[in-house]
Coordinates of C-alpha atoms in Angstrom, one line a residue:
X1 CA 74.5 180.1 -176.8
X2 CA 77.0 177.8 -174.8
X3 CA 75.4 175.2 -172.8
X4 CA 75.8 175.0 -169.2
X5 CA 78.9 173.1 -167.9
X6 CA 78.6 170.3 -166.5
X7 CA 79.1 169.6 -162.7
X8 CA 81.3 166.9 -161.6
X9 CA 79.8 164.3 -158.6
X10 CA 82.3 164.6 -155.9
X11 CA 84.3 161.2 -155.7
X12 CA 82.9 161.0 -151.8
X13 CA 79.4 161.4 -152.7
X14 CA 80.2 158.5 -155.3
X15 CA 81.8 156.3 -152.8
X16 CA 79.0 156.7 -150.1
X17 CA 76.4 155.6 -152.7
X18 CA 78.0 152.4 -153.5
X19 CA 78.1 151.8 -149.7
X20 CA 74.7 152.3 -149.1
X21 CA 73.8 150.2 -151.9
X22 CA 76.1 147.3 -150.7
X23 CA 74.4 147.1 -147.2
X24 CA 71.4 147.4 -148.5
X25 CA 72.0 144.1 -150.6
X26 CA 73.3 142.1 -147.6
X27 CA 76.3 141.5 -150.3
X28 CA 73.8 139.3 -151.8
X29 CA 77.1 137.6 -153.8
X30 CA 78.7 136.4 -150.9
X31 CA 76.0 134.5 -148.5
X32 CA 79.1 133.8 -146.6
X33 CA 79.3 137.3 -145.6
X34 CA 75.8 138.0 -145.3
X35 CA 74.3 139.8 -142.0
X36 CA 71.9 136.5 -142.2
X37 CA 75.2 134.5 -141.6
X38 CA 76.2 136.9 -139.1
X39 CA 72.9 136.6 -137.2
X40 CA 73.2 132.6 -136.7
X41 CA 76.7 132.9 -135.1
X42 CA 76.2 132.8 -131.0
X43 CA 76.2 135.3 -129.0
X44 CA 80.2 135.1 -126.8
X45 CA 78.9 133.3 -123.7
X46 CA 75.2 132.0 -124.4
X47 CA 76.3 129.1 -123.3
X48 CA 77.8 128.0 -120.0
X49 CA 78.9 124.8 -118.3
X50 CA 77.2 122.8 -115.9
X51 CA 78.8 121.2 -112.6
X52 CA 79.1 117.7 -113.1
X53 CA 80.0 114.0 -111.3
X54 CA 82.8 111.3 -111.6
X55 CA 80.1 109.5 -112.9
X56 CA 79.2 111.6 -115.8
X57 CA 82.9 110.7 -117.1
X58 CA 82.9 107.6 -116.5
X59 CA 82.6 106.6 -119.7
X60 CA 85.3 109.0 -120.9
X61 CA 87.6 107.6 -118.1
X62 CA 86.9 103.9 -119.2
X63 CA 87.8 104.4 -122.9
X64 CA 90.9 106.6 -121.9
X65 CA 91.5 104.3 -119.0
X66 CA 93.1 107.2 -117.2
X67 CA 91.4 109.8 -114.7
X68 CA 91.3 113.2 -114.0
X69 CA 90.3 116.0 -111.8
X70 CA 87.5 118.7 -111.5
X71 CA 88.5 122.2 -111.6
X72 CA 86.4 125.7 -111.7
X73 CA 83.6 124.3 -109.6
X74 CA 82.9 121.2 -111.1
X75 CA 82.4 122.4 -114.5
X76 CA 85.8 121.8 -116.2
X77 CA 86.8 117.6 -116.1
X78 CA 90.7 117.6 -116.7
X79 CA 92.6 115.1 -118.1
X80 CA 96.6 114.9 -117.8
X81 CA 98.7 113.5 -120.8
X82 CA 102.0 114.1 -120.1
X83 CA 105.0 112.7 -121.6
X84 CA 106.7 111.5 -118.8
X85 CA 107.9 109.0 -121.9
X86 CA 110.3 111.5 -123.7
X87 CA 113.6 112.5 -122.8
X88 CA 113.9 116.3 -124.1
X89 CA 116.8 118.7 -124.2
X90 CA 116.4 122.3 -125.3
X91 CA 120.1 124.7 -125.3
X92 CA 121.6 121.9 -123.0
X93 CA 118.5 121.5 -120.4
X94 CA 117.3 118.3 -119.4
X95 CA 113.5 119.5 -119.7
X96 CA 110.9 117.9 -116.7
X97 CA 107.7 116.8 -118.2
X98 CA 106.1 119.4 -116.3
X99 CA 107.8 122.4 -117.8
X100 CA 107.2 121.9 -121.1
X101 CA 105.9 118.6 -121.9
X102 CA 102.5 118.7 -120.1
X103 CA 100.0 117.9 -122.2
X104 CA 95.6 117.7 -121.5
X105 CA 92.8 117.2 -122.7
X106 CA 89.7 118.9 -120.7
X107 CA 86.2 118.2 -120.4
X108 CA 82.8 119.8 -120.0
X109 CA 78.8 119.4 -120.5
X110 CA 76.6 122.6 -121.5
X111 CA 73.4 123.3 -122.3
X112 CA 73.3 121.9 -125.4
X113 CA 76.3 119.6 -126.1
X114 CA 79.5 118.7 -124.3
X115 CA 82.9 119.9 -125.6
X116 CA 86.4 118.7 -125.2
X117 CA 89.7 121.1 -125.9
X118 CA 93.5 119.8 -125.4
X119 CA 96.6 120.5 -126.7
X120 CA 98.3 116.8 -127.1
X121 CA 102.7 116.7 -127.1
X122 CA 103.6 114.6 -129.8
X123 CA 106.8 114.0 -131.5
X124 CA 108.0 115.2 -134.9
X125 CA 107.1 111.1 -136.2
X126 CA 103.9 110.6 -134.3
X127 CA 102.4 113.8 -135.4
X128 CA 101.2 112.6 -138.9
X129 CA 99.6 109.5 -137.4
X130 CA 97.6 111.8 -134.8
X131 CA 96.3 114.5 -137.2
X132 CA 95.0 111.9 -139.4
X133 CA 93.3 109.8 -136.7
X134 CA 91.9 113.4 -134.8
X135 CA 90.1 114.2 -138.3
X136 CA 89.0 110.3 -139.1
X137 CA 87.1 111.1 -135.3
X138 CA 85.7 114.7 -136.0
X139 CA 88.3 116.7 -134.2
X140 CA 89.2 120.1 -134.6
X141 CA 93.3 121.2 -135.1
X142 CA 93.1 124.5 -133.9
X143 CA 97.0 125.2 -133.4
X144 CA 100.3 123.6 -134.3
X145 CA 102.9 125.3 -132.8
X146 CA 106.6 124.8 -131.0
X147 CA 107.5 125.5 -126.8
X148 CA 111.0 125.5 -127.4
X149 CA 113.4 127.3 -129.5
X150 CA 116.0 124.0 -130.0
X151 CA 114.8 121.1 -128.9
X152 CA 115.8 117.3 -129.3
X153 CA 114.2 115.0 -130.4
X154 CA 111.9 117.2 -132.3
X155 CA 108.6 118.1 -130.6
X156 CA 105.2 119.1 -131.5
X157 CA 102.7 121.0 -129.9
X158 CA 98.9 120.4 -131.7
X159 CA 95.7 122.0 -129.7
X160 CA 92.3 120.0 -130.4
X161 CA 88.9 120.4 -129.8
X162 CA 85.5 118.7 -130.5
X163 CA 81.8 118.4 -129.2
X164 CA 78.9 116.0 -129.0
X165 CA 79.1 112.9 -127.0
X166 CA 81.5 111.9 -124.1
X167 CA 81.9 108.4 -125.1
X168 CA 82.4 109.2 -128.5
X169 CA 85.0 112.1 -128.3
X170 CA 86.5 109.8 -126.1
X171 CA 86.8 107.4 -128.5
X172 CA 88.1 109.8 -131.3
X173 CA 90.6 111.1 -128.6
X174 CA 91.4 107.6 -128.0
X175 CA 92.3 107.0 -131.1
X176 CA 94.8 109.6 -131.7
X177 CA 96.6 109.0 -128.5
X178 CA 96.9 105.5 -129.5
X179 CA 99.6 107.2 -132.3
X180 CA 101.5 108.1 -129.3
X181 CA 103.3 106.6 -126.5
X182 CA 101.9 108.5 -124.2
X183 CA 101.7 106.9 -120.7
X184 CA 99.1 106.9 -117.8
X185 CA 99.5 109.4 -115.6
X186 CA 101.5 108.2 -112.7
X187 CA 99.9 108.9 -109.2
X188 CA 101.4 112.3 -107.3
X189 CA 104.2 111.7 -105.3
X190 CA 103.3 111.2 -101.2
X191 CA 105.7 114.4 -100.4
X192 CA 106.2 117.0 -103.1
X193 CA 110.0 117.1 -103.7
X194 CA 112.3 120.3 -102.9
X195 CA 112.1 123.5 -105.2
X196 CA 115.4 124.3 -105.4
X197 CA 115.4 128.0 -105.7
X198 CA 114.5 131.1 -103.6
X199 CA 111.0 130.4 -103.8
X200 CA 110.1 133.4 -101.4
X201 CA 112.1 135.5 -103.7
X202 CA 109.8 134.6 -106.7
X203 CA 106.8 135.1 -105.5
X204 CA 107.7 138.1 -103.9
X205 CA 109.0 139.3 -107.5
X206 CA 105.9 138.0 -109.2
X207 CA 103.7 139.3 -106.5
X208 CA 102.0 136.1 -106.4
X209 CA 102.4 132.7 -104.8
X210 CA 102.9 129.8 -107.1
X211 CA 102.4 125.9 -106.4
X212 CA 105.4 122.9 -106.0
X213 CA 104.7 120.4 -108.2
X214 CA 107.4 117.4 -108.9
X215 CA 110.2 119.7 -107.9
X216 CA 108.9 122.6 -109.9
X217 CA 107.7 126.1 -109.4
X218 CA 104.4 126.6 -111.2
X219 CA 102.2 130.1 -111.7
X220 CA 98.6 129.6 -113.5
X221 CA 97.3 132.7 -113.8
X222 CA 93.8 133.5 -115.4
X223 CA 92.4 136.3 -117.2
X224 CA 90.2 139.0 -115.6
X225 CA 87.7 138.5 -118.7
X226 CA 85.0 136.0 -119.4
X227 CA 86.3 134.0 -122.4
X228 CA 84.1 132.1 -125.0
X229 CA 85.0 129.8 -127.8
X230 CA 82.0 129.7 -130.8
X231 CA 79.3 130.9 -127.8
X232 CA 80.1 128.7 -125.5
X233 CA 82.1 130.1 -122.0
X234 CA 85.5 128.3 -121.1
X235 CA 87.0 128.3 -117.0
X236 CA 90.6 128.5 -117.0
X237 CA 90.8 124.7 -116.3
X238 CA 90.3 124.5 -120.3
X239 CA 93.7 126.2 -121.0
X240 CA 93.2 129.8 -121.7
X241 CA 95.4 131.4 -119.0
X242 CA 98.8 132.7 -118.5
X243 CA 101.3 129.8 -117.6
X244 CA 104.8 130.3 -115.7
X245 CA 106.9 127.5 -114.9
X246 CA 110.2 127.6 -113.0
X247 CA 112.9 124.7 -113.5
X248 CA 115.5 124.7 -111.0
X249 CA 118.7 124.0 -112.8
X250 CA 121.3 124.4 -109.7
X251 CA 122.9 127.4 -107.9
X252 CA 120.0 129.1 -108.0
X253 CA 119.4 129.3 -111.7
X254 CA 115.9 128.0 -112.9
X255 CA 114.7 127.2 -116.9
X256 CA 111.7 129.1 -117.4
X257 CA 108.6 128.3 -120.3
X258 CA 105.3 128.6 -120.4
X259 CA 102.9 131.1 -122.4
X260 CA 100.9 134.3 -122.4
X261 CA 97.1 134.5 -122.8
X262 CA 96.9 138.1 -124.8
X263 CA 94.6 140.3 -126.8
X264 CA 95.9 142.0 -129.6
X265 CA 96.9 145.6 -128.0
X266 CA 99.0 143.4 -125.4
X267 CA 101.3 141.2 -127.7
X268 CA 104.1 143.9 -128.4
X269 CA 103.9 145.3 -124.9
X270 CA 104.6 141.6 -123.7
X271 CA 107.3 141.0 -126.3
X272 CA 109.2 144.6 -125.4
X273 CA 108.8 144.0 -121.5
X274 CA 110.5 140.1 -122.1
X275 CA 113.3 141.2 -124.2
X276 CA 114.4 144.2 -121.7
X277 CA 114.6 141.5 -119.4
X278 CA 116.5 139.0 -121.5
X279 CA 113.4 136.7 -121.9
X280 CA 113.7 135.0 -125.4
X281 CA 110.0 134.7 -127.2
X282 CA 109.5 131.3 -128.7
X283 CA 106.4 131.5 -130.7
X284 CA 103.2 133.9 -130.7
X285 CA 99.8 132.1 -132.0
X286 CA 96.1 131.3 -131.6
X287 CA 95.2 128.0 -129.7
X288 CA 91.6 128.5 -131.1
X289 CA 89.3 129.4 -134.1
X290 CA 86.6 131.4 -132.7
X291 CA 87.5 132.6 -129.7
X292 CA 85.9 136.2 -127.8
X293 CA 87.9 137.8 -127.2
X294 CA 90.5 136.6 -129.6
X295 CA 93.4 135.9 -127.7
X296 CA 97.1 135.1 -128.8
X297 CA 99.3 132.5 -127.1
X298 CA 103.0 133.2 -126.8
X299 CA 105.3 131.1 -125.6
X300 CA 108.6 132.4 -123.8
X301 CA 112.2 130.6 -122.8
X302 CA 115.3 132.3 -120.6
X303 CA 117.7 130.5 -118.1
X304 CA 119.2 132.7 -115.5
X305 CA 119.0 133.4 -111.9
X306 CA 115.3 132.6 -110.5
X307 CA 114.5 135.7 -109.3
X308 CA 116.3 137.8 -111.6
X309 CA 114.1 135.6 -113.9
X310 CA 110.9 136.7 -112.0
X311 CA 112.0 140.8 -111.6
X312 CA 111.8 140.5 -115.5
X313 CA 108.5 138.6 -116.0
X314 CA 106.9 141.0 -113.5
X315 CA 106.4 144.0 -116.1
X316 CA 105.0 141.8 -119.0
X317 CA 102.5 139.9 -116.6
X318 CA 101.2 143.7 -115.9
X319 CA 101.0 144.4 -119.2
X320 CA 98.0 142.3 -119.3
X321 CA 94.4 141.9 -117.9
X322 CA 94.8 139.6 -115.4
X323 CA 92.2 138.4 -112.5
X324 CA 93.0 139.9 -109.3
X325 CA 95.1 138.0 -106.6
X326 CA 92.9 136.5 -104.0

């Protein structure tokens, strides 16, 4: 007599076996990926911040010996560091601190700690000196990047964040602005100067209204979603919003920079919509580590007629979730 053949498991059935027995171990190799580890994370938005004083900064203003101002109802203490110290060109512009060069660093208490985020403008010579003095004082790099496509002298772009004590992440961020030449802020001017483009003409093109500031057009847009870094919930005034700046340049022409707040799915709408209109795309990158949603920055550059400029932004700004105009 033969003996019965034997039957073959189906690969599948195999593959679903392993599976099962893989979650049922909790990867028991890799705590790292464990659903314990998973479990400890917080939850996007458990924590949110609370409205605070001039008073609860005061120690943060004394140590930086610069002020700053209150944004999303008090929650959200902003800091300026701009370098009105640096004279930039990028493809022949003379760039304004305020188009490109417009550094922060913003503040805010929660529930259970306080948390600063930033993104410092350092040169190509000073960086070093500041990423070593932002890790000697428990900071965070969460993004090195470039604005500009050609740029001189050369400049960096490095985002930071920390939490625990005012005083003492004032004193860490002291410390790495003391690698820079960063100046004071300088008080607002009594009478914003002239914008000297069709400013009408832009914010009819943009369907929006942006705001004069030191002779330029500015658009800060936020996002229509609730965005969290590592549980904790962050108002536009830290950063994460969609930034258009217009730099007259004469005759009607304006430089334009600033960046996109995307998700994923958005990035290569935004990229296709820019280059149909001429827009160049400087950089596309993450600001933060553990952001919900996770959200890519990029950064843009054109020079051309203001409102031509703005008729070509239009499509890629509704190409992404943004808040509704009030």
């Amino acid at each position: 007599m033969f003996a019965s053949p034997r039957r073959s498991v189906p690969r599948t059935v195999v593959l679903a076996a392993l599976l099962a027995l893989t979650v049922a171990t909790g990867c028991s190799g890799n705590s790292g990926n464990s659903a314990t580890s998973t479990m400890n994370m917080p939850m996007p938005g458990s924590h949110k911040p609370v409205a605070t004083t001039d008073a609860d900064w005061k120690p943060v203003t004394e140590l930086l010996r610069c002020t700053g101002k209150f944004g999303d109802d008090n929650t959200v203490y902003r800091i300026p560091l701009v370098r009105s110290d640096l004279q930039v060109q990028s493809q022949g512009v003379a760039i304004k601190p305020g188009l490109s060069l417009g550094g922060y660093a913003a503040f805010a208490k929660y529930d259970d700690t306080s948390m600063v985020m930033g993104d410092l403008v350092v040169t190509e010579d000073e960086l070093p000196k500041v990423t070593d003095a932002l890790h000697a004082n428990g900071f965070q790099q969460t993004a090195l990047h470039k604005h500009l496509l050609e740029q001189s002298p050369p400049i960096w772009w490095t985002h930071i964040e920390a939490m625990g004590d005012p005083a003492q992440l004032a004193k860490g961020l002291a410390a790495a602005l003391a690698a820079t030449t960063i100046a004071a802020p300088a008080a607002p001017p009594a009478q914003q100067p002239l914008v000297d483009i069709d400013t009408a003409g832009v914010n009819a093109a943009l369907g929006r209204t942006g705001t004069a500031d030191g002779g330029l057009l500015k658009f800060n847009l936020a996002r229509a979603e609730t965005i969290s870094d590592d549980g904790h919930v962050l108002p536009p005034s830290f950063g994460v919003t969609t930034v258009v700046n217009f730099q007259p340049v004469g005759g009607g022409k304006a430089a334009i920079n600033g960046d996109f707040a995307l998700t994923g799915p958005e990035v290569n709408k935004v990229i296709e919509a820019l280059r149909k209109g001429g827009i160049s795309v400087v950089e596309v990158h993450n600001h933060m580590l553990a952001d919900d949603p996770r959200l890519f920055y990029l950064h843009y550059w054109a020079v051309d007629n203001a409102v031509t400029l703005a008729k070509a932004l239009r499509p890629a700004l509704e190409a992404t979730n943004l808040a509704p105009v009030k």
